[in-house]
CSV table of C-alpha atoms and ligand atoms in Angstrom, one decimal:
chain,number,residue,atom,x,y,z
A,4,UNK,CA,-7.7,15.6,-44.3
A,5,UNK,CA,-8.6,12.0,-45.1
A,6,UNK,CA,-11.6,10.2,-42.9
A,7,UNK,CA,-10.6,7.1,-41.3
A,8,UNK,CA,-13.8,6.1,-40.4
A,9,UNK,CA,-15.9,6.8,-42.8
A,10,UNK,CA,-20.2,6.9,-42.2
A,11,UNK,CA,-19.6,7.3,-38.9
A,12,UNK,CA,-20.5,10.4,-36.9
A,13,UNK,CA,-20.3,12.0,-33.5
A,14,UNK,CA,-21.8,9.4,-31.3
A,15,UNK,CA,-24.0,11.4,-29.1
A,16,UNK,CA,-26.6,10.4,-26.1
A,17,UNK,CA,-29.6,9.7,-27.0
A,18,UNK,CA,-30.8,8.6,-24.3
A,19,UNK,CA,-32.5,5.0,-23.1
A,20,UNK,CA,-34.7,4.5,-25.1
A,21,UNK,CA,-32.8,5.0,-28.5
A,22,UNK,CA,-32.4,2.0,-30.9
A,23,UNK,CA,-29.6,3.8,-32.6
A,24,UNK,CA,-26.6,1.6,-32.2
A,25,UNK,CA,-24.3,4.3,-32.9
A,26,UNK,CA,-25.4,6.2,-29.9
A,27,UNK,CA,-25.0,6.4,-26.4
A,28,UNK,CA,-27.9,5.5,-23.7
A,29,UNK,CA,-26.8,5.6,-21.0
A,30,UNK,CA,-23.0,7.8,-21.2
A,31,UNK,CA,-24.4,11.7,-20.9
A,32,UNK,CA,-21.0,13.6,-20.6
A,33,UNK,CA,-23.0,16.1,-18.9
A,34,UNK,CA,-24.7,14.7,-16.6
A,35,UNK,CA,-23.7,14.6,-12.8
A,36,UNK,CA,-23.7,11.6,-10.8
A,37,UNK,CA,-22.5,11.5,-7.3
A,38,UNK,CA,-20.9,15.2,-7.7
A,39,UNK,CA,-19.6,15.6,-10.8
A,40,UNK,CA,-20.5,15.2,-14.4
A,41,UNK,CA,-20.0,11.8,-16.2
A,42,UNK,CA,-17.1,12.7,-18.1
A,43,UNK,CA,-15.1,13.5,-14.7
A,44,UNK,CA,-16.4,10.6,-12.9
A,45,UNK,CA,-15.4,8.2,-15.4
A,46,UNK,CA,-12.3,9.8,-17.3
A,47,UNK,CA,-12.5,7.3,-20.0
A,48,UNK,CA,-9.2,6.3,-22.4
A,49,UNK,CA,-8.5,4.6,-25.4
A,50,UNK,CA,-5.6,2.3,-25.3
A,51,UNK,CA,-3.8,3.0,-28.3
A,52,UNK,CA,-2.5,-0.9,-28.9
A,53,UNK,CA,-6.0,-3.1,-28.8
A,54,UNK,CA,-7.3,-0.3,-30.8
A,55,UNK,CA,-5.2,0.7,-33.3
A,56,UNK,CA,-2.9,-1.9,-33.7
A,57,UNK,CA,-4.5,-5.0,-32.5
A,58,UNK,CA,-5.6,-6.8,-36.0
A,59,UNK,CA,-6.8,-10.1,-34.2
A,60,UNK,CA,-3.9,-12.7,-34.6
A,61,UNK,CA,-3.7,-15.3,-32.3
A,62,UNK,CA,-1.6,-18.5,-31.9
A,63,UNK,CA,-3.8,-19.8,-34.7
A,64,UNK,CA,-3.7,-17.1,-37.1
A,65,UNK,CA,-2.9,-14.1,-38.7
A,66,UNK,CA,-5.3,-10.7,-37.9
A,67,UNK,CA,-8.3,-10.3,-40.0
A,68,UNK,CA,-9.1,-6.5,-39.3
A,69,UNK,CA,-6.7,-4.4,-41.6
A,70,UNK,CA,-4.7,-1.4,-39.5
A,71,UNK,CA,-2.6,-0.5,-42.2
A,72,UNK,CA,-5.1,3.1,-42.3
A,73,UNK,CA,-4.6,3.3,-46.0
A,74,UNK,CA,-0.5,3.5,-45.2
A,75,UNK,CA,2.2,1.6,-47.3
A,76,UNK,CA,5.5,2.1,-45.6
A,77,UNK,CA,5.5,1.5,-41.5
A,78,UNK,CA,6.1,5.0,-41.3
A,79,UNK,CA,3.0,6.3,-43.1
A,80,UNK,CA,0.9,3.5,-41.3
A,81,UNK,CA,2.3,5.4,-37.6
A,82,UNK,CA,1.2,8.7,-38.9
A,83,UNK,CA,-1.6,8.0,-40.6
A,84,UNK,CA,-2.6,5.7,-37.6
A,85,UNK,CA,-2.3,8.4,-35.3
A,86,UNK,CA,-5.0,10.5,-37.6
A,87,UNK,CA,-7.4,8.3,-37.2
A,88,UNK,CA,-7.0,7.2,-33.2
A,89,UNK,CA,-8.1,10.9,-32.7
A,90,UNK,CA,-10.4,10.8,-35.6
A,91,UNK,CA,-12.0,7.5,-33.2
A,92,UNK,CA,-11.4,9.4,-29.7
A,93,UNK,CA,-13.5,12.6,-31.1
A,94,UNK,CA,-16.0,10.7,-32.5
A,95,UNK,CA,-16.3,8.7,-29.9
A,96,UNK,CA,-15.8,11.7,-27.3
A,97,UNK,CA,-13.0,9.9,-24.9
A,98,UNK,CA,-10.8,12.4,-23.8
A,99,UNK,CA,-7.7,10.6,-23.0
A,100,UNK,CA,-5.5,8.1,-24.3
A,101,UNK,CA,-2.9,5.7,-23.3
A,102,UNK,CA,0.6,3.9,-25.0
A,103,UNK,CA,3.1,1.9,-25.6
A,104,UNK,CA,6.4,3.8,-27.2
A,105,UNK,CA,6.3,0.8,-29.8
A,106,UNK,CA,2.3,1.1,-30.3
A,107,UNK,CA,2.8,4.6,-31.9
A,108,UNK,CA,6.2,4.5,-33.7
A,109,UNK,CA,7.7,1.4,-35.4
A,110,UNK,CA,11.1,0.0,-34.2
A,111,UNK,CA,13.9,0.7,-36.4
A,112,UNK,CA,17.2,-1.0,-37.0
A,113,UNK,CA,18.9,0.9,-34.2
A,114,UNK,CA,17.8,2.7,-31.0
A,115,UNK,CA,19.0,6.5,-32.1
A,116,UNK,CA,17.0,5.8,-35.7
A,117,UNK,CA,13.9,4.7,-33.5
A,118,UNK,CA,14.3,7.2,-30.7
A,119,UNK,CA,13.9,9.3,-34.0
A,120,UNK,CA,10.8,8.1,-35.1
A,121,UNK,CA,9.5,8.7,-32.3
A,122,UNK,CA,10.2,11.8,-31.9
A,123,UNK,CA,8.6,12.2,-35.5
A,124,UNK,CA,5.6,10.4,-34.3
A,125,UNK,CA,5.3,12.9,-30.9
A,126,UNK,CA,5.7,15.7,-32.8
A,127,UNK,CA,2.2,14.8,-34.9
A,128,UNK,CA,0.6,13.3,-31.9
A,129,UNK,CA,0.9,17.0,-29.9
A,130,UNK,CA,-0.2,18.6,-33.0
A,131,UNK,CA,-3.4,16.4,-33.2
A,132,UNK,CA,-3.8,16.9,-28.9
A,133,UNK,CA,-3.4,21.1,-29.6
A,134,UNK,CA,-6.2,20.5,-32.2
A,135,UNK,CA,-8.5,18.0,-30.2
A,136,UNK,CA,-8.1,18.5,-27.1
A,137,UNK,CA,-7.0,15.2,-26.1
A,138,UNK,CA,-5.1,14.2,-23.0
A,139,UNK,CA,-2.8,11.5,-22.4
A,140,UNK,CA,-3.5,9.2,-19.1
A,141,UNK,CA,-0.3,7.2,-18.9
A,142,UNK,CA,2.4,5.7,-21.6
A,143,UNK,CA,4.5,2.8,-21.0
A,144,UNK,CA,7.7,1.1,-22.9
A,145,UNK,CA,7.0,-2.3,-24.5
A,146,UNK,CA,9.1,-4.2,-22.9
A,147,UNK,CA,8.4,-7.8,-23.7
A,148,UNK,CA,7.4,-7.9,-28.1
A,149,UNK,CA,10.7,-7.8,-29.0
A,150,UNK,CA,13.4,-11.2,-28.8
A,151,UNK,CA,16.0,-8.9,-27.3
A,152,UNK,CA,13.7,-9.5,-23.9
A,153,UNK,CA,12.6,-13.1,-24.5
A,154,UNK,CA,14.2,-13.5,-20.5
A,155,UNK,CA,12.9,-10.4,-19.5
A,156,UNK,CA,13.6,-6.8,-19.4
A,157,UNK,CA,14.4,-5.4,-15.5
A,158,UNK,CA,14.7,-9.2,-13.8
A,159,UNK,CA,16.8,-10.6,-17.7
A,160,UNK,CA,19.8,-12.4,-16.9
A,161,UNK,CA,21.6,-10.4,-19.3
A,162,UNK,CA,22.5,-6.9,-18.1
A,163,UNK,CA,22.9,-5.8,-21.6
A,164,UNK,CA,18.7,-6.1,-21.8
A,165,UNK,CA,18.4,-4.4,-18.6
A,166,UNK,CA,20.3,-1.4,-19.8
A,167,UNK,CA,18.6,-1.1,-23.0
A,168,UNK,CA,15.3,-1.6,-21.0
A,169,UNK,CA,16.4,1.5,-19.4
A,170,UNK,CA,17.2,3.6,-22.1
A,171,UNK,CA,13.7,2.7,-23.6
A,172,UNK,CA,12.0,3.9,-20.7
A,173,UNK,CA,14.3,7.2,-20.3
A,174,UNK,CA,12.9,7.9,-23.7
A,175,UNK,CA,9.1,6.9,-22.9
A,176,UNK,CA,9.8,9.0,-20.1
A,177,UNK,CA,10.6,11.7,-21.5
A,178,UNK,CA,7.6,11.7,-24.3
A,179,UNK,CA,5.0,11.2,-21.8
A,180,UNK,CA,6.5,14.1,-20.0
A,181,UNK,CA,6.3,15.9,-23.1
A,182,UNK,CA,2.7,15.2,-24.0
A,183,UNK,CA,1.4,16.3,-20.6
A,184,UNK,CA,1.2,12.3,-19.4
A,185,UNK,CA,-0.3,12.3,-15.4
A,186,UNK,CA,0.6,8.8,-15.1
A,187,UNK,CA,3.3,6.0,-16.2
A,188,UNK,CA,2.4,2.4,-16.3
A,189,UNK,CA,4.9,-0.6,-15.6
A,190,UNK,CA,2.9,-3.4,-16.5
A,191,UNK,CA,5.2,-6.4,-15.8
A,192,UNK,CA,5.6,-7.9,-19.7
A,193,UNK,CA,8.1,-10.9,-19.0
A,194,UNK,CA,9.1,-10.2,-15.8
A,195,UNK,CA,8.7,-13.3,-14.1
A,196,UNK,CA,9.7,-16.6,-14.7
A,197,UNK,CA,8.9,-20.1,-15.8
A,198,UNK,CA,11.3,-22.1,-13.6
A,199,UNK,CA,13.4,-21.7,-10.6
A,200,UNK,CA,15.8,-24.4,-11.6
A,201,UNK,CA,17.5,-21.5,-13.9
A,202,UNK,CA,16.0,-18.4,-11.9
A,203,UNK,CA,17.4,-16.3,-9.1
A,204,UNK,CA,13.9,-14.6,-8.0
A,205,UNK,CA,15.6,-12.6,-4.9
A,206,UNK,CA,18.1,-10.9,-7.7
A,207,UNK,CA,15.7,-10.3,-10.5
A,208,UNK,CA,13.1,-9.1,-8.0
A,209,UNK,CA,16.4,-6.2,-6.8
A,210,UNK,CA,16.7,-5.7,-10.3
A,211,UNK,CA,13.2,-4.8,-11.2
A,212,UNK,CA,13.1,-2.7,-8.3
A,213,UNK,CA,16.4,-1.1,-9.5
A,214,UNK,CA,15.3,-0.1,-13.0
A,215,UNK,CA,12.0,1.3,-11.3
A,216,UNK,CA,14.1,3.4,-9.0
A,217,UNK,CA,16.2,4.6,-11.9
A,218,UNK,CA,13.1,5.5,-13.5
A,219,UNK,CA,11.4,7.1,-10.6
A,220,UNK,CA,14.2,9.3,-10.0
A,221,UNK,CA,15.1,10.5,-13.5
A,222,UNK,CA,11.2,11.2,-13.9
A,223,UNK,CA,11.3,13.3,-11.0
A,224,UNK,CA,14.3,15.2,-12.2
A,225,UNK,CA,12.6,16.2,-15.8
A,226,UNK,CA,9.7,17.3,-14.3
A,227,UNK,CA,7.1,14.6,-13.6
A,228,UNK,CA,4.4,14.7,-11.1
A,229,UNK,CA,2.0,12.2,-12.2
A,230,UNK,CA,1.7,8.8,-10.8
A,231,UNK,CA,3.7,5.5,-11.4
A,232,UNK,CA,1.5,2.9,-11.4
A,233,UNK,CA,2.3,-1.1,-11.1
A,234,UNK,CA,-0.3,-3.4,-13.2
A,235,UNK,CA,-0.7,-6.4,-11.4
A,236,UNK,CA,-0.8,-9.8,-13.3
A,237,UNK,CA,-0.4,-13.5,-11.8
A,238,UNK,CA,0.3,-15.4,-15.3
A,239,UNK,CA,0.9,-14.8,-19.0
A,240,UNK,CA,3.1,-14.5,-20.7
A,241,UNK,CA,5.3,-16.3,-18.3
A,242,UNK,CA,4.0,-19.4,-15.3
A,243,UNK,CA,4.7,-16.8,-12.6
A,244,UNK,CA,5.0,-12.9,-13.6
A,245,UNK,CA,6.2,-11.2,-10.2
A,246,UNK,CA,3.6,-8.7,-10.2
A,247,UNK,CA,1.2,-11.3,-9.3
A,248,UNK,CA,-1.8,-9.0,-7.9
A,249,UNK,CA,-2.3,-5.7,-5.9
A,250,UNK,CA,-0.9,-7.2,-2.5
A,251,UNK,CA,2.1,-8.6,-3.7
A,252,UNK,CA,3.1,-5.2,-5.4
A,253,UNK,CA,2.1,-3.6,-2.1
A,254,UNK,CA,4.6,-5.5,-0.4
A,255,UNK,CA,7.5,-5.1,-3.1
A,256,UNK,CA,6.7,-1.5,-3.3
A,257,UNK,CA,6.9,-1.4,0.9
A,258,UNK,CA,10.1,-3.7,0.8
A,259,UNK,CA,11.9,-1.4,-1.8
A,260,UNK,CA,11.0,2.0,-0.4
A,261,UNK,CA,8.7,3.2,-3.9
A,262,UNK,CA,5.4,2.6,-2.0
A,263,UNK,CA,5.3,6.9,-1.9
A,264,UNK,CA,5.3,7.1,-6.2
A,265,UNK,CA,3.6,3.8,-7.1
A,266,UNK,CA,0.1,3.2,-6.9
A,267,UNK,CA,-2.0,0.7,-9.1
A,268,UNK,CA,-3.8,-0.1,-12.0
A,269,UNK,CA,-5.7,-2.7,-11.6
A,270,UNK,CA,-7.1,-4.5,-14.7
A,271,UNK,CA,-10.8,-6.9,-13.9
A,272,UNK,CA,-9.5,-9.1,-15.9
A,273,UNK,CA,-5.9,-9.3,-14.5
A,274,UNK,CA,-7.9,-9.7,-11.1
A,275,UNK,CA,-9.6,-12.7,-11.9
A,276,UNK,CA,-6.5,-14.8,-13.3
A,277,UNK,CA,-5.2,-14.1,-9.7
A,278,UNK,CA,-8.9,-15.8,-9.2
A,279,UNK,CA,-10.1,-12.8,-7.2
A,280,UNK,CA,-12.6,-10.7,-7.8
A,281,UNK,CA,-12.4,-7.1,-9.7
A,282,UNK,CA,-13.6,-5.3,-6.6
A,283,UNK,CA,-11.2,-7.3,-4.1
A,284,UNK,CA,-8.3,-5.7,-6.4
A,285,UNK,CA,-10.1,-2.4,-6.1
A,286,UNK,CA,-10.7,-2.9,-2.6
A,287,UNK,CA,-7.1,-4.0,-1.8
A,288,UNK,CA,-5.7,-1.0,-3.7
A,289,UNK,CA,-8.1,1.3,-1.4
A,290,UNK,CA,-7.5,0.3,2.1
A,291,UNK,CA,-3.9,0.2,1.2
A,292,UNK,CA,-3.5,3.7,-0.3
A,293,UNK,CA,-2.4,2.8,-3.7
A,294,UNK,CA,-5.8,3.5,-5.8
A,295,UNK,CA,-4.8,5.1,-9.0
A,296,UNK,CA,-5.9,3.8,-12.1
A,297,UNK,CA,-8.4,1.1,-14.1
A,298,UNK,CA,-7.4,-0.8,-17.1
A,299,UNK,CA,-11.2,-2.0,-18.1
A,300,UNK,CA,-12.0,-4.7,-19.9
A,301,UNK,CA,-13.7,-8.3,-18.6
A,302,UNK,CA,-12.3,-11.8,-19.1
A,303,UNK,CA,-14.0,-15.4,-19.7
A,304,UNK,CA,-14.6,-17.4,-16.4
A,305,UNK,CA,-14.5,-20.7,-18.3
A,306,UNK,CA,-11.0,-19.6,-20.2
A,307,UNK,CA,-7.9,-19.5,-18.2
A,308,UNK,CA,-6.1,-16.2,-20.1
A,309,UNK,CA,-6.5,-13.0,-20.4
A,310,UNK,CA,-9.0,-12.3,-23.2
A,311,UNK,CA,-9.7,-8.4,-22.9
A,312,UNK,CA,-12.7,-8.4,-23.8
A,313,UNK,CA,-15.0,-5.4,-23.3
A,314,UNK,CA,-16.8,-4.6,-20.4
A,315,UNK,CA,-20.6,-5.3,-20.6
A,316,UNK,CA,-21.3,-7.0,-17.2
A,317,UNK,CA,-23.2,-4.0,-15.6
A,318,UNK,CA,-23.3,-5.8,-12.0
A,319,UNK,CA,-19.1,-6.2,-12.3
A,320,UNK,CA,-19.0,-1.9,-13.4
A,321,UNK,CA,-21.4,-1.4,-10.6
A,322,UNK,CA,-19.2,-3.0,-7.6
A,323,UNK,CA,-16.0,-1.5,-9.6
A,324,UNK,CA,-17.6,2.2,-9.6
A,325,UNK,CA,-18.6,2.2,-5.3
A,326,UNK,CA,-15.2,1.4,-4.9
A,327,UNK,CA,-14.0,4.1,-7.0
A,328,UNK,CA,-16.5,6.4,-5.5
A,329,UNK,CA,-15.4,5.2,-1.9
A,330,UNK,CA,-12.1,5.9,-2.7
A,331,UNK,CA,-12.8,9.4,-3.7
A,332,UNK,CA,-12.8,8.9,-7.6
A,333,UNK,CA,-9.6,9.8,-10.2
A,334,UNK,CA,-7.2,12.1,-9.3
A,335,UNK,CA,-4.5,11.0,-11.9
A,336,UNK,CA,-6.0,7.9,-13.2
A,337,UNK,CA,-8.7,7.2,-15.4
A,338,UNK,CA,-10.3,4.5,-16.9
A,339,UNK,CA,-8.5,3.2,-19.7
A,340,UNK,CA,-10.3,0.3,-22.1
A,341,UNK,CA,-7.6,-2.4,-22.1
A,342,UNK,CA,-10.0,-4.2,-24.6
A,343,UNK,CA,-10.2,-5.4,-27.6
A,344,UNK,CA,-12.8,-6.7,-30.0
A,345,UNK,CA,-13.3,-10.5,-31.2
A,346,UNK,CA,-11.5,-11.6,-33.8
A,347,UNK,CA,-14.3,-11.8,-35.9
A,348,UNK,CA,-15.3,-8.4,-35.1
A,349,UNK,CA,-12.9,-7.1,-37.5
A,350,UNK,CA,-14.8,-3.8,-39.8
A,351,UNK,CA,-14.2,-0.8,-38.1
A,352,UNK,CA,-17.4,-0.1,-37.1
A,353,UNK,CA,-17.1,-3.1,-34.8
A,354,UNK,CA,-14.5,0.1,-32.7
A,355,UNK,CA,-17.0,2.2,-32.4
A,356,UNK,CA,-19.7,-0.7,-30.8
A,357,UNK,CA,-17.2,-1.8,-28.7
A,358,UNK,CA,-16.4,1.2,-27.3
A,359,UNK,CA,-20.1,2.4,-26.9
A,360,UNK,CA,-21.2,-0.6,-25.2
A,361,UNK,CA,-18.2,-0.6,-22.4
A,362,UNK,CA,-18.6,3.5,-22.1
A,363,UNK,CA,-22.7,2.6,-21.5
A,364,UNK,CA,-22.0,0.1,-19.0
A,365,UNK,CA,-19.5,1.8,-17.2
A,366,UNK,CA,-22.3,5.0,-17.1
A,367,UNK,CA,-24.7,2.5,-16.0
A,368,UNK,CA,-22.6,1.1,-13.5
A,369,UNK,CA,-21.8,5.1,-12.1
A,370,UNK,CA,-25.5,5.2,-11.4
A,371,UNK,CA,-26.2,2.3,-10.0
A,372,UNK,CA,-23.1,2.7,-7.9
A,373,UNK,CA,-24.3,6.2,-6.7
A,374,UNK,CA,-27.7,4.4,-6.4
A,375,UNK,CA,-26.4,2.0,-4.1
A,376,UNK,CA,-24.4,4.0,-1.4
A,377,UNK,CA,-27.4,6.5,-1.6
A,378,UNK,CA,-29.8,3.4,-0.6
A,379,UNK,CA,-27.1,2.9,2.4
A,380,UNK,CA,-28.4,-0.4,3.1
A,381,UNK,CA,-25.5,-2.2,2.4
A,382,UNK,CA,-22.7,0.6,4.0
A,383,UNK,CA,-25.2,0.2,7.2
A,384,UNK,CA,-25.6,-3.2,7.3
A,385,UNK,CA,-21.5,-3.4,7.2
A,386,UNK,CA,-20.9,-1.1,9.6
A,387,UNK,CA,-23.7,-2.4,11.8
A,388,UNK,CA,-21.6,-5.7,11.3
A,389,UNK,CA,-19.0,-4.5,13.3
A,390,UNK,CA,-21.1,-3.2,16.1
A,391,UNK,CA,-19.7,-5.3,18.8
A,392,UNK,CA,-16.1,-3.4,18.8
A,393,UNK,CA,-18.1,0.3,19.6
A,394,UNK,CA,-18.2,-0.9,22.8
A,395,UNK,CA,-17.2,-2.7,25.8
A,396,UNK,CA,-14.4,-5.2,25.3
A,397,UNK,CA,-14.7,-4.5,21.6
A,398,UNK,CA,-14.1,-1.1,21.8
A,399,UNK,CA,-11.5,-2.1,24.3
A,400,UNK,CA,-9.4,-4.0,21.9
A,401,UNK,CA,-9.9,-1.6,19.0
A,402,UNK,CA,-8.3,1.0,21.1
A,403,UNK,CA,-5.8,-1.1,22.1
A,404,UNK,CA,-6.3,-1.6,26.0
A,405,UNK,CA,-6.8,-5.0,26.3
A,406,UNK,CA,-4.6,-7.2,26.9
A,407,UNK,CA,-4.2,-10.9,26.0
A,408,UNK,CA,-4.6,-11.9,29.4
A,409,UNK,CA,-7.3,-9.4,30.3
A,410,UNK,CA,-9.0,-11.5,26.7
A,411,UNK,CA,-8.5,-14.5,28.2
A,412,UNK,CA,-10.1,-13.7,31.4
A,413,UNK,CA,-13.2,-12.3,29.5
A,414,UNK,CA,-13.5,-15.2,27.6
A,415,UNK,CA,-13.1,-17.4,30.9
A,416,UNK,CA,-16.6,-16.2,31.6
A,417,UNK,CA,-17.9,-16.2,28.2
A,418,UNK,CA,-19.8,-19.7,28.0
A,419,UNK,CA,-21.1,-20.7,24.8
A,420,UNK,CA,-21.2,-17.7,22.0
A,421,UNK,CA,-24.3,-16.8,21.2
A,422,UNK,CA,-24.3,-13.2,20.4
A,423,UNK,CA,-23.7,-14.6,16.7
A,424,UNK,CA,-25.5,-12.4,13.7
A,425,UNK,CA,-26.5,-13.7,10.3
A,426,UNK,CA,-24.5,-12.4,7.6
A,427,UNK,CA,-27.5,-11.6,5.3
A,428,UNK,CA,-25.4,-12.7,1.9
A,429,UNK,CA,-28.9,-13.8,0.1
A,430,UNK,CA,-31.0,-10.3,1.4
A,431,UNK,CA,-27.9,-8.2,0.5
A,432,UNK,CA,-27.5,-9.6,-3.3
A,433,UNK,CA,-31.3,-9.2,-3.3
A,434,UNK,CA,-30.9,-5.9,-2.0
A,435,UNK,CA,-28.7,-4.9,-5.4
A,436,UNK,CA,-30.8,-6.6,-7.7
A,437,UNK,CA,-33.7,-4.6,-6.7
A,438,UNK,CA,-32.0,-1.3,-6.7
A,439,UNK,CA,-30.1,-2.2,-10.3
A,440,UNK,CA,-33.6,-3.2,-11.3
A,441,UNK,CA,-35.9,-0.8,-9.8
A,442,UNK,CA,-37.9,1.0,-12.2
A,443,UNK,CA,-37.9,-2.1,-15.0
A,444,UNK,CA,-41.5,-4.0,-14.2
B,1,XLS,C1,-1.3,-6.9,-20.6
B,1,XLS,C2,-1.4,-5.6,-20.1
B,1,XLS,C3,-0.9,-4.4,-20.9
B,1,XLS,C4,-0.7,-3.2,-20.1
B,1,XLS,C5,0.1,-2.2,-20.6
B,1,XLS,O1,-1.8,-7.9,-20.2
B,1,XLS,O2,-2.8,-5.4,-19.7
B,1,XLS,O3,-1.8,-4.2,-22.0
B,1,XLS,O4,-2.0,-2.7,-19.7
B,1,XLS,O5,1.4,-2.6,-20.8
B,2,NI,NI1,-3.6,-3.6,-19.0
B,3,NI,NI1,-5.2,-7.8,-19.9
């Protein structure tokens, strides 16, 4: 069998103080942090688009990274494309993936003829999991590259779109079923709108709760038990994509009755075009109960889209990792790189950097994490924050005896406040710094 990547090898850990680039230094499979090795904790995915078909066009351009994998006919490109994504994943030791149906099979002229590529493609892609081991995380439909959903697939106007929006997600469905899949994504793709001089939101907002129903229950009914998950997004590609971020889906999942199958995968850089933080998304997703997955990548604070770039800020993979520690790690979900490389990082050894250096900062930020809660300075400082509700009226209204006038009486006889703590912001940040950094002077 043909090498995709050719002069590239295993990439193995090698430990800090390596200068090999084409090795890990901080990502030991092996090793355990915080009660399990590495490889559990961080359950690390390719995504099958960015990486394998991503070439680098934008608005301005064509790609400049060929993906053709030595293929001629679009066919031959799937198949051969397919070799080499598991060529990159066991090289590159990732033990999941994640897709689009249109990311691994080309659409054809009609739905039958491209349900039946698909099912070509599948049939390869099991072979090459038997072989490798490999697991999918979650697959998805595309539901927003082709013109036929240029208003949308679940909230179109056109119920014609809606129903073939349907059919393609019976079918990705039923692959992901197929392949073992713990986990189905609905990213939102065009659902949304750009003006509500022509937009009904209350209707399309039914609708895409319809379709998800549909889906939910005709998952259910082949066999699935993984997790649906809803990607939250506030913009891009339309003004207003319903799915804005993790508390708005809470609410629609809540208002539709789906909040028992949906839980979320929350992308950093999705989170900050809402202009919140990664860790607020996380956060939300916790207290709320709908933790399930990470798309991981970071965006550009001074660019106002979604650039997907990969994750190398280690203080942003610390916060993310104590709230995916707090909320008792992946059950179903994992941590898929929803990244891809610059445009002008377009040889294919550019894959393999990109991948080692987000892999290494997500190991560093498992340790640091780990390093943090273990510290419990800042868990004690928090909960020592809230002290004043342990006891007396505090505790009173926390356990719900107090009543408003029985607060107003209270307060009567208050005075001025002055039982007013500092909330130690600077000492806290220091606090991190010196833990992330302890060990380097
Ligand atoms: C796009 C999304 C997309 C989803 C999968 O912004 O991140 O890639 O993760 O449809
Ligand atoms: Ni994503
Ligand atoms: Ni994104």
């Amino acid at each position: 069998m043909s090498e995709f990547f050719q002069g590239i090898g295993k990439v193995k850990f090698e430990g800090a103080k390596s200068d090999n680039p084409l090795a890990f230094r901080y990502y030991n499979p092996d090793e355990v942090v915080a009660g399990k090795t590495m490889r559990e904790q961080l359950k690390f995915a390719m995504s099958y688009w960015h990486t394998m078909c991503g070439a680098g066009a934008d608005m301005f351009g064509v790609g400049t990274a060929d993906r053709s994998y030595g293929g001629g006919d679009e066919m031959t490109v799937a198949k051969n494309k397919a070799r080499a994504a598991f060529e990159l994943m066991t090289k590159l030791d990732i033990d999941f993936f994640c897709f689009h149906d249109r990311d691994i099979s080309p659409e054809a002229a009609t739905l039958t003829e491209t349900n039946a590529r698909l099912d070509e493609i599948v049939d390869l892609i099991e072979g090459l999991m038997k072989e490798s081991g490999k697991k999918l995380l979650w697959g998805t439909a595309n539901l927003f590259s082709n013109p036929r959903y240029m208003h949308g697939a679940g909230t179109s106007c056109n119920a014609d779109v809606f129903a073939f929006a349907a059919a393609q997600i019976k079918k990705a469905l039923e692959i992901t079923v197929r392949l073992g899949g713990n986990g189905y994504v609905f990213w939102g793709g065009r659902e949304g709108y750009e003006t509500l001089l022509n937009t009904d939101m209350g209707f399309e907002l039914d609708n895409m709760a319809r379709l998800m129903t549909l889906a939910r229950d005709y998952a259910r009914s082949i066999g699935f038990k993984g997790d649906f998950y809803i990607e939250p997004k506030p913009k891009e590609p339309t003004k207003h994509q319903y799915d804005f971020d993790v508390a708005t889906c809470c609410a629609f999942l809540r208002k539709y009755g789906l909040d028992k199958d949906f839980k979320m995968n929350v992308e950093a850089n999705h989170a900050t075009l809402a202009t919140h933080t990664f860790q607020h998304e996380l956060a939300t997703a916790r207290i709320n109960g709908v933790f399930g997955s990470i798309d991981a990548n970071q965006g550009d604070l001074l660019l106002g889209w979604d650039t997907d770039q990969f994750p190398t800020n280690v203080y942003e993979t610390a916060l993310c990792m104590m709230e995916v520690i707090k909320a008792g790690g992946f059950t179903n979900g994992g941590l898929n790189f929803d990244a891809k490389v610059r445009r002008g990082s377009f040889e294919p050894s550019d894959l393999f950097y990109a991948y080692i250096a987000g892999m290494d900062a997500f190991a560093l930020g498992l340790k640091i994490a780990d390093k943090i809660i273990k510290d419990g300075r800042i868990d004690a400082f928090v909960a020592d924050r809230y002290a004043s509700y342990k006891s007396g009226i505090g505790a009173d209204i926390v356990g719900g005896k107090a009543t408003i006038q029985q607060l107003e009486a209270y307060a009567l006889n208050l005075g001025d406040i002055t039982t007013n703590t500092s909330g130690r912001q600077e000492y806290l940040e220091h606090i991190v710094n010196g833990i992330m950094f302890s060990g380097l002077v």
